[in-house]
Structure formats: structure tokens, C-alpha cells
Amino acid sequence: MTDLVRDFVEDNIADLHADLDAWLRIPSISTSPEHAGDVRRGAEWFAEALRRTGFPTVEVWETGAPVGAEGGAATGHPAVYAAWPSEDADAPRVTVYGHHDVQPVDPLELWETAPFEPTVRGEELFARGAIDDKGQLLFHLLGLRAHLAATGRTSPAVHLTILAEGEEEDGSEHFAQLLRDRAAELAADVVVVSDTGIFDRATPSMCVGMRGMTYCQIDLHGPDIDLHSGSFGGAVPNPATVLTRIVAGLHDADGHVTLPGFYDRVVDLTPRERDLLAALPFDEAAWVAGPAASRGTAGEAGFSTLERIWARPTAEVHGLHSGYTGPGQKTIIPTDAMAKVSFRLVADQDPGEVETAMRAYVAGAVPPGITASVTFFSGGVRPCLTPLDSPWLQAATRAMETAFGQQVLYTREGGSGPEADLAEILDAPVIFVGVGLPDDRIHAPNERVVLPMLTIGAIAAGHLWSELAAAAR
Ligand SMILES: [Zn+2]
């Protein structure tokens, strides 16, 4: 079957490569104040590229509050916004998310070629930002041109909005506020995130969810002075003992988290998703010995390693401190004990409910003579999940499968990111259409993009708008 999108992309791939070369030369490192001008220059460059692609509305949006009463320069890095309404009034609204800023490059001496002088070796292009995320934003521009050329349309099949953030690599400090301030312009039926990758080159996949998180510190106070354990031990409460009981009590013998109600809102994996996760060529032994640097696995009984890190909630202890930790022996009952604990959350858990349950658990576990405080550092991050039977996900899967020419599997992310803000604030499902590879060395020296992956990305993007429009009908 002829694929006009593929033909257009392949005939015009040089345009994508030329754009990539130009944009990657701008060192838009958002964490370095001395590169603030470059981040802005990178935003302006992308805005111009969107204009020449045909977007009728393109704006560079300031972020962060203006400095001073006079309203001086904004404190954040600018975002780029573009909108191209469909001539089909009832078409779905789609917002594409990516980011135009990049990570720092140090240690510079480990780069084989200069990070802001894009260099092609074989099918790879090396430069900071090549895949994270400039390459992935640019495949959308060629994909959109292919969509218009292949369908003969003069506007996209969806009401298309693009948002390129400028502070993703610097903590997205102003992102949630930007989404709230601009909710009208960004309103979407579905959000497409292009800032992630696939399982491996032979195994195309789409991420369907990210875990949320909430994080707290527990402080226990016992005697007001360190006490001699010979004179007082056994007769006054020891905060170190109490704290370790609290921490140990967070899990039962099967690795389940014991907080009452913790699992009430958890969306269970469906048998189909479990089958598809099991179909991923995950080499657990290599994972244990390699990235996990461990000698075994552990976790909630009844779940595989991928299920445990992607689809199940957890409680983890990050730090414990109490009493004497110097050399030799010192026989005290300590005054204080402290632990840092976080919970990774999955849909539809609510960080606020977990916080309430944790506070109640600690309060109920503290004996007379010990005072406890539990401090949560923020309101937490919500998890997000797009069910496999979502019509949007199925439409995007068809676009990806057409581009890859093979079945697409599903992954999730164990961590959390600004994608959760997109899902929550825009109140729309998030679909991840990305073509990064696990060994692209994002954030590291010699970041690269495998250029044929961008071709596939552009083909997927070129099919995506027709598929999403069809799904809405
Ligand atoms: Zn990124």
C-alpha cells in the first residue's frame, strides 16, 4: 500500500536535518544564567520555524513573574506557543508538548565532538539536545507538512497546538503556572508528549503512564538530653527504636504497603496489559547486575519487576538518622530520630489522601513520651495513566505502528515529570509519541540521535492527526 506520508517525509528529510543542524548550534542551557540569552534565541528560532511551517499563530510566551514593581524582565525562560485550527470545526483539540531547552554539557572533555557543533557519524548525529528534545519537536514540523501534503488539506485534521517549554531541564519551575494562566489557549481533548523514547530499537513502544509521588520527613523527639543507657535504658522511650518500628511497619511480609486505604484507588493492571508488559524483551538479570547494581530483586509479592517499578505504588526510605554514629561505642539513648520517606503513586491514588493516611499512621505509632512531627515538602505529584482501551491511545498506536511497520508495545515510567501537570491542569489524557532510544545518552556526554528514528517519528506524526481525528468521529 502506498504511504504518501512516508513518501513525503523521505523526500524531504533533508529539511529536518538542516533545521536540526541550525537549532542544535544554539546552546540553550536553561540551568546556566549565562545562557539565558541563548535559551531565548533558541525559542525565537523555533517560533520562526513554526511560522514557516504555516502555523497562523506563533507566540513566545514569557514565564515567571516580572521582576520589580515596574514590571521588568520575566524571571523564567520563555515558552513557544503555536496554534493551527482545523477547518473542521468539530475536530478534536490536540496539544503537543516538548521542550526547547537542553541540559548542561559538562564534563566537556568527555565529548568526542563539540556539543553544539552537530556532527554526523554514520546514521547518528551527535549534539546536546539532538534527541532531548529538539529532534523530537522538529519531527512534528516535517510530519505536519507530510500530513497536509498527503491529505491535500490546507489545515490539520485536528485543532493543533504546540507548546515548547524552556525550563524542562531546570525543574519546570514556572510550568504549572503557565498552564493555568494559558489554560484557554492550551485547552485540549488529548495531549501528545514528544520527549520520551521506545523500549529498544527492535521494540517500539509507547509510554502510557507515569507514577506520582509524595515525600515526607518524620522527626521524633524523646528525652531532652542524651541519656546514659545503663541508668535510664529500659525505662524511657527510645526515639530510634520507635522510628525503626514506624519505618519497618510500612510494609508487611509480602511487601505490601500497610497504610490503611493505600490501595483503594489503585487501578489494577488488566490481564492484557500484564501480557503486553511481559512481552517486552526485559533482561532482568542484566538489569539487576547493570543499572540496578544489585544482587537480587525485592518488592511486592505477585508482581514482576517491570510491574513493580511502573505500575505499582511503593514506600521507600531515603534516609535514617539517630543518635551516635561515630567510631566505637557510646551508650546513649538519643534525643532525636529522623527518617525521610517517599511514596511513589499510581493512578488513581491521591497524594493528599496518602499524606493524611501517613500522618494518622505515625500519630498512632508513637508511644507516650515521644513527640512526632511529619513534614511533607509539597502537595505531591499526581500519577497519570492512559488506559490501553483509550481511543486516543489506539489512534496514536496505529500511527506508530504504520511508521514502524510492526507492533507497538506499551511501557510506563516509574518516575514523574511535568507530564503530570499537563494531564491534571489541562484535564486531558496524555499520549507519549517519542522515538528516543535507551542508549541515546540524554543528559550525558555524546548525546546523539539515530537519524532514521527521526524519520520514523515524522512519519508517525504525519499519520497521527488523521488517526486522532478519525478516533473522535
Ligand atoms: Zn526532555
GROMACS .gro file of C-alpha atoms and ligand atoms in nm:
model
  474
    1MET     CA    1   0.000   0.000   0.000
    2THR     CA    2   0.138   0.341  -0.086
    3ASP     CA    3   0.204   0.565   0.208
    4LEU     CA    4   0.200   0.926   0.090
    5VAL     CA    5   0.311   1.045   0.433
    6ARG     CA    6   0.618   0.823   0.423
    7ASP     CA    7   0.699   0.929   0.068
    8PHE     CA    8   0.678   1.297   0.161
    9VAL     CA    9   0.889   1.252   0.473
   10GLU     CA   10   1.156   1.056   0.289
   11ASP     CA   11   1.162   1.306   0.001
   12ASN     CA   12   1.201   1.599   0.240
   13ILE     CA   13   1.407   1.454   0.523
   14ALA     CA   14   1.694   1.689   0.434
   15ASP     CA   15   1.480   1.979   0.559
   16LEU     CA   16   1.453   1.817   0.902
   17HIS     CA   17   1.828   1.752   0.911
   18ALA     CA   18   1.906   2.112   0.811
   19ASP     CA   19   1.671   2.252   1.075
   20LEU     CA   20   1.820   2.024   1.337
   21ASP     CA   21   2.172   2.135   1.248
   22ALA     CA   22   2.077   2.502   1.281
   23TRP     CA   23   1.881   2.470   1.606
   24LEU     CA   24   2.136   2.245   1.779
   25ARG     CA   25   2.402   2.514   1.732
   26ILE     CA   26   2.218   2.735   1.981
   27PRO     CA   27   2.344   2.642   2.332
   28SER     CA   28   2.009   2.679   2.508
   29ILE     CA   29   2.115   2.551   2.850
   30SER     CA   30   1.838   2.655   3.086
   31THR     CA   31   2.021   2.589   3.414
   32SER     CA   32   2.305   2.833   3.332
   33PRO     CA   33   2.220   3.202   3.381
   34GLU     CA   34   2.490   3.294   3.128
   35HIS     CA   35   2.296   3.103   2.862
   36ALA     CA   36   1.962   3.277   2.927
   37GLY     CA   37   2.005   3.473   2.604
   38ASP     CA   38   2.072   3.151   2.414
   39VAL     CA   39   1.756   2.990   2.556
   40ARG     CA   40   1.563   3.291   2.424
   41ARG     CA   41   1.742   3.273   2.090
   42GLY     CA   42   1.651   2.902   2.070
   43ALA     CA   43   1.287   2.990   2.142
   44GLU     CA   44   1.286   3.258   1.872
   45TRP     CA   45   1.445   3.017   1.627
   46PHE     CA   46   1.172   2.759   1.690
   47ALA     CA   47   0.900   3.023   1.667
   48GLU     CA   48   1.031   3.119   1.322
   49ALA     CA   49   1.040   2.753   1.217
   50LEU     CA   50   0.676   2.715   1.322
   51ARG     CA   51   0.581   3.026   1.122
   52ARG     CA   52   0.746   2.900   0.807
   53THR     CA   53   0.572   2.561   0.857
   54GLY     CA   54   0.248   2.752   0.828
   55PHE     CA   55   0.116   2.799   1.182
   56PRO     CA   56  -0.101   3.111   1.167
   57THR     CA   57  -0.047   3.189   1.535
   58VAL     CA   58   0.300   3.170   1.689
   59GLU     CA   59   0.393   3.344   2.012
   60VAL     CA   60   0.687   3.344   2.251
   61TRP     CA   61   0.542   3.337   2.600
   62GLU     CA   62   0.724   3.481   2.898
   63THR     CA   63   0.715   3.276   3.218
   64GLY     CA   64   0.764   3.369   3.581
   65ALA     CA   65   0.666   3.691   3.749
   66PRO     CA   66   0.816   4.016   3.617
   67VAL     CA   67   1.094   4.149   3.843
   68GLY     CA   68   1.022   4.466   4.042
   69ALA     CA   69   0.728   4.700   4.063
   70GLU     CA   70   0.796   4.845   3.718
   71GLY     CA   71   0.742   4.503   3.565
   72GLY     CA   72   1.095   4.434   3.438
   73ALA     CA   73   1.207   4.120   3.260
   74ALA     CA   74   1.027   3.798   3.348
   75THR     CA   75   1.219   3.563   3.577
   76GLY     CA   76   1.163   3.245   3.378
   77HIS     CA   77   1.274   3.116   3.039
   78PRO     CA   78   1.025   3.171   2.756
   79ALA     CA   79   0.798   2.903   2.614
   80VAL     CA   80   0.693   2.884   2.249
   81TYR     CA   81   0.326   2.850   2.159
   82ALA     CA   82   0.178   2.784   1.817
   83ALA     CA   83  -0.177   2.714   1.708
   84TRP     CA   84  -0.324   2.600   1.377
   85PRO     CA   85  -0.701   2.550   1.393
   86SER     CA   86  -0.855   2.287   1.173
   87GLU     CA   87  -1.106   2.391   0.908
   88ASP     CA   88  -1.318   2.110   1.055
   89ALA     CA   89  -1.484   2.296   1.339
   90ASP     CA   90  -1.570   1.983   1.537
   91ALA     CA   91  -1.222   1.832   1.507
   92PRO     CA   92  -1.056   1.732   1.835
   93ARG     CA   93  -0.816   1.971   2.006
   94VAL     CA   94  -0.463   1.835   2.042
   95THR     CA   95  -0.177   1.998   2.232
   96VAL     CA   96   0.175   1.876   2.157
   97TYR     CA   97   0.428   1.918   2.436
   98GLY     CA   98   0.806   1.926   2.411
   99HIS     CA   99   1.089   2.148   2.537
  100HIS     CA  100   1.342   2.367   2.359
  101ASP     CA  101   1.597   2.395   2.641
  102VAL     CA  102   1.883   2.148   2.688
  103GLN     CA  103   2.095   2.001   2.965
  104PRO     CA  104   2.440   2.137   3.055
  105VAL     CA  105   2.730   1.970   2.871
  106ASP     CA  106   2.989   1.909   3.141
  107PRO     CA  107   3.212   1.718   3.160
  108LEU     CA  108   3.306   1.876   2.828
  109GLU     CA  109   3.626   1.673   2.790
  110LEU     CA  110   3.423   1.352   2.751
  111TRP     CA  111   3.258   1.474   2.430
  112GLU     CA  112   3.415   1.332   2.117
  113THR     CA  113   3.295   1.633   1.916
  114ALA     CA  114   3.182   1.974   2.040
  115PRO     CA  115   2.831   1.952   2.190
  116PHE     CA  116   2.698   2.250   1.994
  117GLU     CA  117   2.863   2.158   1.663
  118PRO     CA  118   2.630   1.884   1.539
  119THR     CA  119   2.833   1.603   1.387
  120VAL     CA  120   2.702   1.313   1.181
  121ARG     CA  121   2.883   0.981   1.203
  122GLY     CA  122   2.710   0.708   1.010
  123GLU     CA  123   2.339   0.723   1.091
  124GLU     CA  124   2.395   0.904   1.419
  125LEU     CA  125   2.402   1.278   1.483
  126PHE     CA  126   2.586   1.391   1.796
  127ALA     CA  127   2.496   1.712   1.978
  128ARG     CA  128   2.340   1.825   2.304
  129GLY     CA  129   1.963   1.831   2.255
  130ALA     CA  130   1.973   1.605   1.947
  131ILE     CA  131   1.704   1.374   2.086
  132ASP     CA  132   1.618   1.557   2.411
  133ASP     CA  133   1.425   1.734   2.286
  134LYS     CA  134   1.493   1.939   1.972
  135GLY     CA  135   1.492   1.641   1.735
  136GLN     CA  136   1.157   1.526   1.869
  137LEU     CA  137   0.995   1.869   1.833
  138LEU     CA  138   1.130   1.904   1.480
  139PHE     CA  139   0.992   1.573   1.356
  140HIS     CA  140   0.649   1.722   1.420
  141LEU     CA  141   0.712   2.003   1.172
  142LEU     CA  142   0.802   1.767   0.889
  143GLY     CA  143   0.525   1.531   1.000
  144LEU     CA  144   0.271   1.811   0.980
  145ARG     CA  145   0.386   1.909   0.630
  146ALA     CA  146   0.357   1.544   0.528
  147HIS     CA  147   0.006   1.527   0.677
  148LEU     CA  148  -0.106   1.827   0.472
  149ALA     CA  149   0.064   1.709   0.153
  150ALA     CA  150  -0.068   1.353   0.181
  151THR     CA  151  -0.426   1.454   0.257
  152GLY     CA  152  -0.443   1.761   0.034
  153ARG     CA  153  -0.567   1.959   0.331
  154THR     CA  154  -0.490   2.326   0.390
  155SER     CA  155  -0.520   2.292   0.769
  156PRO     CA  156  -0.456   2.000   1.004
  157ALA     CA  157  -0.726   1.740   1.068
  158VAL     CA  158  -0.716   1.843   1.436
  159HIS     CA  159  -0.709   2.181   1.608
  160LEU     CA  160  -0.336   2.169   1.664
  161THR     CA  161  -0.146   2.349   1.937
  162ILE     CA  162   0.225   2.315   2.010
  163LEU     CA  163   0.381   2.413   2.341
  164ALA     CA  164   0.759   2.404   2.377
  165GLU     CA  165   0.871   2.467   2.731
  166GLY     CA  166   1.202   2.645   2.806
  167GLU     CA  167   1.277   2.521   3.158
  168GLU     CA  168   1.216   2.147   3.147
  169GLU     CA  169   1.582   2.072   3.219
  170ASP     CA  170   1.577   2.322   3.505
  171GLY     CA  171   1.290   2.183   3.710
  172SER     CA  172   0.994   2.333   3.518
  173GLU     CA  173   0.958   2.591   3.793
  174HIS     CA  174   0.701   2.806   3.616
  175PHE     CA  175   0.536   2.538   3.405
  176ALA     CA  176   0.228   2.462   3.615
  177GLN     CA  177   0.153   2.833   3.649
  178LEU     CA  178   0.197   2.880   3.273
  179LEU     CA  179  -0.054   2.600   3.210
  180ARG     CA  180  -0.302   2.758   3.450
  181ASP     CA  181  -0.256   3.108   3.305
  182ARG     CA  182  -0.288   2.986   2.947
  183ALA     CA  183  -0.546   2.712   3.001
  184ALA     CA  184  -0.779   2.868   2.743
  185GLU     CA  185  -0.521   2.864   2.462
  186LEU     CA  186  -0.394   2.518   2.559
  187ALA     CA  187  -0.733   2.353   2.613
  188ALA     CA  188  -0.712   2.005   2.466
  189ASP     CA  189  -0.904   1.681   2.427
  190VAL     CA  190  -0.573   1.497   2.422
  191VAL     CA  191  -0.211   1.591   2.493
  192VAL     CA  192   0.072   1.444   2.287
  193VAL     CA  193   0.408   1.441   2.467
  194SER     CA  194   0.715   1.400   2.246
  195ASP     CA  195   1.000   1.388   2.495
  196THR     CA  196   1.042   1.017   2.561
  197GLY     CA  197   1.163   0.707   2.388
  198ILE     CA  198   1.088   0.349   2.299
  199PHE     CA  199   1.190   0.029   2.478
  200ASP     CA  200   1.471  -0.051   2.236
  201ARG     CA  201   1.531  -0.019   1.864
  202ALA     CA  202   1.378  -0.357   1.786
  203THR     CA  203   1.086  -0.300   2.023
  204PRO     CA  204   0.887   0.015   1.950
  205SER     CA  205   0.668   0.114   2.240
  206MET     CA  206   0.461   0.391   2.388
  207CYS     CA  207   0.460   0.505   2.748
  208VAL     CA  208   0.108   0.506   2.892
  209GLY     CA  209   0.160   0.629   3.244
  210MET     CA  210   0.386   0.790   3.498
  211ARG     CA  211   0.391   0.744   3.870
  212GLY     CA  212   0.320   1.028   4.107
  213MET     CA  213   0.495   1.091   4.435
  214THR     CA  214   0.470   1.240   4.777
  215TYR     CA  215   0.764   1.284   5.014
  216CYS     CA  216   0.790   1.345   5.386
  217GLN     CA  217   1.029   1.372   5.678
  218ILE     CA  218   0.947   1.218   6.014
  219ASP     CA  219   1.107   1.375   6.321
  220LEU     CA  220   1.076   1.207   6.660
  221HIS     CA  221   1.185   1.365   6.986
  222GLY     CA  222   1.237   1.167   7.304
  223PRO     CA  223   1.436   1.271   7.610
  224ASP     CA  224   1.556   1.632   7.608
  225ILE     CA  225   1.916   1.521   7.667
  226ASP     CA  226   2.109   1.211   7.557
  227LEU     CA  227   2.064   0.965   7.845
  228HIS     CA  228   2.302   0.701   7.986
  229SER     CA  229   2.155   0.371   7.876
  230GLY     CA  230   2.278   0.199   8.195
  231SER     CA  231   2.092   0.441   8.418
  232PHE     CA  232   1.782   0.502   8.203
  233GLY     CA  233   1.770   0.229   7.938
  234GLY     CA  234   1.462   0.013   7.950
  235ALA     CA  235   1.266   0.274   8.141
  236VAL     CA  236   1.219   0.564   7.895
  237PRO     CA  237   1.107   0.554   7.531
  238ASN     CA  238   1.387   0.548   7.274
  239PRO     CA  239   1.306   0.752   6.959
  240ALA     CA  240   1.546   0.543   6.746
  241THR     CA  241   1.359   0.224   6.834
  242VAL     CA  242   1.022   0.386   6.775
  243LEU     CA  243   1.132   0.529   6.439
  244THR     CA  244   1.260   0.198   6.310
  245ARG     CA  245   0.930   0.035   6.411
  246ILE     CA  246   0.742   0.301   6.218
  247VAL     CA  247   0.957   0.254   5.910
  248ALA     CA  248   0.953  -0.125   5.929
  249GLY     CA  249   0.577  -0.122   5.974
  250LEU     CA  250   0.521   0.048   5.639
  251HIS     CA  251   0.541  -0.293   5.465
  252ASP     CA  252   0.402  -0.632   5.552
  253ALA     CA  253   0.588  -0.959   5.495
  254ASP     CA  254   0.466  -0.969   5.132
  255GLY     CA  255   0.597  -0.623   5.053
  256HIS     CA  256   0.255  -0.458   5.052
  257VAL     CA  257   0.234  -0.106   5.192
  258THR     CA  258   0.032  -0.117   5.513
  259LEU     CA  259  -0.120   0.232   5.524
  260PRO     CA  260  -0.496   0.184   5.554
  261GLY     CA  261  -0.669   0.258   5.226
  262PHE     CA  262  -0.339   0.287   5.037
  263TYR     CA  263  -0.451   0.060   4.752
  264ASP     CA  264  -0.817   0.163   4.745
  265ARG     CA  265  -0.781   0.383   4.435
  266VAL     CA  266  -0.510   0.184   4.258
  267VAL     CA  267  -0.613   0.095   3.905
  268ASP     CA  268  -0.514  -0.268   3.870
  269LEU     CA  269  -0.322  -0.386   3.568
  270THR     CA  270  -0.552  -0.558   3.321
  271PRO     CA  271  -0.459  -0.909   3.207
  272ARG     CA  272  -0.390  -0.763   2.862
  273GLU     CA  273  -0.151  -0.500   2.992
  274ARG     CA  274   0.027  -0.763   3.202
  275ASP     CA  275   0.065  -0.979   2.891
  276LEU     CA  276   0.198  -0.687   2.689
  277LEU     CA  277   0.445  -0.589   2.963
  278ALA     CA  278   0.560  -0.949   2.979
  279ALA     CA  279   0.616  -0.941   2.603
  280LEU     CA  280   0.884  -0.672   2.639
  281PRO     CA  281   1.231  -0.825   2.599
  282PHE     CA  282   1.335  -0.723   2.951
  283ASP     CA  283   1.653  -0.897   3.066
  284GLU     CA  284   1.609  -0.898   3.442
  285ALA     CA  285   1.947  -1.050   3.525
  286ALA     CA  286   2.123  -0.785   3.314
  287TRP     CA  287   1.912  -0.515   3.477
  288VAL     CA  288   1.996  -0.638   3.827
  289ALA     CA  289   2.369  -0.656   3.759
  290GLY     CA  290   2.379  -0.345   3.539
  291PRO     CA  291   2.169  -0.035   3.612
  292ALA     CA  292   2.034  -0.171   3.943
  293ALA     CA  293   2.386  -0.262   4.066
  294SER     CA  294   2.227  -0.516   4.298
  295ARG     CA  295   2.239  -0.885   4.370
  296GLY     CA  296   1.869  -0.958   4.365
  297THR     CA  297   1.520  -0.817   4.332
  298ALA     CA  298   1.264  -0.743   4.601
  299GLY     CA  299   0.919  -0.595   4.621
  300GLU     CA  300   0.550  -0.656   4.631
  301ALA     CA  301   0.463  -1.025   4.605
  302GLY     CA  302   0.278  -1.130   4.292
  303PHE     CA  303   0.425  -0.871   4.056
  304SER     CA  304   0.711  -0.872   3.807
  305THR     CA  305   0.998  -0.627   3.829
  306LEU     CA  306   0.859  -0.409   3.548
  307GLU     CA  307   0.517  -0.413   3.712
  308ARG     CA  308   0.673  -0.316   4.045
  309ILE     CA  309   0.862  -0.016   3.906
  310TRP     CA  310   0.598   0.104   3.660
  311ALA     CA  311   0.253   0.004   3.771
  312ARG     CA  312   0.254  -0.047   4.148
  313PRO     CA  313   0.282   0.210   4.427
  314THR     CA  314   0.570   0.194   4.671
  315ALA     CA  315   0.701   0.326   5.002
  316GLU     CA  316   1.076   0.384   5.023
  317VAL     CA  317   1.307   0.509   5.297
  318HIS     CA  318   1.568   0.755   5.172
  319GLY     CA  319   1.743   0.845   5.493
  320LEU     CA  320   1.759   0.750   5.858
  321HIS     CA  321   1.947   0.929   6.129
  322SER     CA  322   1.960   0.899   6.503
  323GLY     CA  323   2.200   0.901   6.795
  324TYR     CA  324   2.565   0.817   6.799
  325THR     CA  325   2.715   0.718   6.462
  326GLY     CA  326   3.087   0.771   6.536
  327PRO     CA  327   3.354   0.506   6.589
  328GLY     CA  328   3.342   0.262   6.878
  329GLN     CA  329   3.066   0.254   7.137
  330LYS     CA  330   2.877   0.529   7.315
  331THR     CA  331   2.591   0.413   7.534
  332ILE     CA  332   2.323   0.673   7.492
  333ILE     CA  333   1.952   0.684   7.445
  334PRO     CA  334   1.933   0.952   7.174
  335THR     CA  335   1.714   1.258   7.198
  336ASP     CA  336   1.602   1.253   6.834
  337ALA     CA  337   1.545   1.032   6.532
  338MET     CA  338   1.469   1.131   6.173
  339ALA     CA  339   1.361   0.948   5.859
  340LYS     CA  340   1.289   1.061   5.504
  341VAL     CA  341   1.022   0.856   5.331
  342SER     CA  342   0.851   0.881   4.994
  343PHE     CA  343   0.562   0.709   4.827
  344ARG     CA  344   0.552   0.653   4.452
  345LEU     CA  345   0.190   0.660   4.345
  346VAL     CA  346  -0.004   0.514   4.057
  347ALA     CA  347  -0.338   0.612   3.909
  348ASP     CA  348  -0.579   0.699   4.068
  349GLN     CA  349  -0.405   0.747   4.404
  350ASP     CA  350  -0.427   1.095   4.553
  351PRO     CA  351  -0.113   1.241   4.715
  352GLY     CA  352  -0.328   1.427   4.968
  353GLU     CA  353  -0.501   1.110   5.083
  354VAL     CA  354  -0.169   0.930   5.121
  355GLU     CA  355  -0.040   1.222   5.326
  356THR     CA  356  -0.341   1.202   5.555
  357ALA     CA  357  -0.300   0.826   5.597
  358MET     CA  358   0.072   0.861   5.672
  359ARG     CA  359   0.012   1.131   5.935
  360ALA     CA  360  -0.252   0.913   6.103
  361TYR     CA  361  -0.021   0.609   6.093
  362VAL     CA  362   0.269   0.793   6.257
  363ALA     CA  363   0.044   0.952   6.517
  364GLY     CA  364  -0.092   0.609   6.608
  365ALA     CA  365   0.253   0.453   6.628
  366VAL     CA  366   0.413   0.699   6.868
  367PRO     CA  367   0.406   0.596   7.236
  368PRO     CA  368   0.372   0.837   7.529
  369GLY     CA  369   0.698   1.020   7.590
  370ILE     CA  370   0.782   1.070   7.223
  371THR     CA  371   0.669   1.365   7.017
  372ALA     CA  372   0.646   1.335   6.641
  373SER     CA  373   0.624   1.574   6.352
  374VAL     CA  374   0.564   1.475   5.992
  375THR     CA  375   0.657   1.730   5.727
  376PHE     CA  376   0.551   1.693   5.365
  377PHE     CA  377   0.764   1.904   5.134
  378SER     CA  378   0.490   1.976   4.881
  379GLY     CA  379   0.142   1.872   4.787
  380GLY     CA  380   0.297   1.590   4.586
  381VAL     CA  381   0.267   1.494   4.221
  382ARG     CA  382  -0.031   1.310   4.084
  383PRO     CA  383   0.015   0.994   3.881
  384CYS     CA  384  -0.116   0.980   3.527
  385LEU     CA  385  -0.233   0.685   3.320
  386THR     CA  386  -0.392   0.645   2.980
  387PRO     CA  387  -0.587   0.316   2.969
  388LEU     CA  388  -0.500   0.083   2.682
  389ASP     CA  389  -0.857   0.098   2.556
  390SER     CA  390  -0.848   0.478   2.522
  391PRO     CA  391  -0.950   0.563   2.164
  392TRP     CA  392  -0.680   0.834   2.160
  393LEU     CA  393  -0.413   0.583   2.254
  394GLN     CA  394  -0.539   0.335   1.999
  395ALA     CA  395  -0.530   0.603   1.729
  396ALA     CA  396  -0.174   0.701   1.823
  397THR     CA  397  -0.077   0.334   1.831
  398ARG     CA  398  -0.199   0.294   1.472
  399ALA     CA  399   0.012   0.593   1.365
  400MET     CA  400   0.318   0.450   1.541
  401GLU     CA  401   0.261   0.100   1.401
  402THR     CA  402   0.228   0.241   1.049
  403ALA     CA  403   0.555   0.430   1.095
  404PHE     CA  404   0.747   0.140   1.247
  405GLY     CA  405   0.586  -0.128   1.035
  406GLN     CA  406   0.545  -0.356   1.334
  407GLN     CA  407   0.351  -0.400   1.656
  408VAL     CA  408   0.397  -0.133   1.922
  409LEU     CA  409   0.410  -0.242   2.287
  410TYR     CA  410   0.343  -0.034   2.598
  411THR     CA  411   0.568   0.083   2.878
  412ARG     CA  412   0.526   0.314   3.174
  413GLU     CA  413   0.756   0.549   3.360
  414GLY     CA  414   0.841   0.484   3.723
  415GLY     CA  415   0.930   0.847   3.782
  416SER     CA  416   0.725   1.159   3.748
  417GLY     CA  417   0.760   1.474   3.538
  418PRO     CA  418   0.582   1.781   3.406
  419GLU     CA  419   0.358   1.545   3.209
  420ALA     CA  420   0.154   1.502   3.526
  421ASP     CA  421   0.085   1.877   3.527
  422LEU     CA  422  -0.033   1.855   3.167
  423ALA     CA  423  -0.275   1.575   3.248
  424GLU     CA  424  -0.404   1.738   3.565
  425ILE     CA  425  -0.423   2.106   3.471
  426LEU     CA  426  -0.539   2.058   3.112
  427ASP     CA  427  -0.758   1.770   3.231
  428ALA     CA  428  -0.682   1.561   2.925
  429PRO     CA  429  -0.530   1.218   2.865
  430VAL     CA  430  -0.160   1.220   2.777
  431ILE     CA  431  -0.023   1.015   2.487
  432PHE     CA  432   0.353   0.969   2.457
  433VAL     CA  433   0.479   0.971   2.098
  434GLY     CA  434   0.856   0.960   2.120
  435VAL     CA  435   1.134   0.783   1.933
  436GLY     CA  436   1.433   0.813   2.167
  437LEU     CA  437   1.648   0.507   2.233
  438PRO     CA  438   1.772   0.395   2.575
  439ASP     CA  439   2.135   0.444   2.467
  440ASP     CA  440   2.096   0.796   2.324
  441ARG     CA  441   2.290   0.928   2.627
  442ILE     CA  442   2.043   1.203   2.708
  443HIS     CA  443   2.183   1.437   2.975
  444ALA     CA  444   2.528   1.277   2.924
  445PRO     CA  445   2.832   1.347   2.703
  446ASN     CA  446   2.794   1.244   2.338
  447GLU     CA  447   2.416   1.271   2.331
  448ARG     CA  448   2.302   1.153   1.991
  449VAL     CA  449   2.001   1.089   1.778
  450VAL     CA  450   1.977   0.795   1.543
  451LEU     CA  451   1.859   0.987   1.236
  452PRO     CA  452   1.634   0.709   1.097
  453MET     CA  453   1.441   0.727   1.426
  454LEU     CA  454   1.352   1.090   1.348
  455THR     CA  455   1.232   0.979   1.005
  456ILE     CA  456   1.005   0.728   1.176
  457GLY     CA  457   0.892   0.996   1.421
  458ALA     CA  458   0.800   1.229   1.136
  459ILE     CA  459   0.605   0.950   0.964
  460ALA     CA  460   0.420   0.871   1.287
  461ALA     CA  461   0.344   1.241   1.338
  462GLY     CA  462   0.230   1.261   0.975
  463HIS     CA  463  -0.030   0.991   1.038
  464LEU     CA  464  -0.124   1.099   1.387
  465TRP     CA  465  -0.360   1.387   1.310
  466SER     CA  466  -0.576   1.189   1.068
  467GLU     CA  467  -0.589   0.898   1.314
  468LEU     CA  468  -0.687   1.120   1.609
  469ALA     CA  469  -0.948   1.300   1.400
  470ALA     CA  470  -1.093   0.963   1.296
  471ALA     CA  471  -1.095   0.845   1.658
  472ALA     CA  472  -1.303   1.147   1.756
  473ARG     CA  473  -1.571   1.072   1.498
  474ZN      ZN  474   1.349   1.603   2.761
   0.00000   0.00000   0.00000
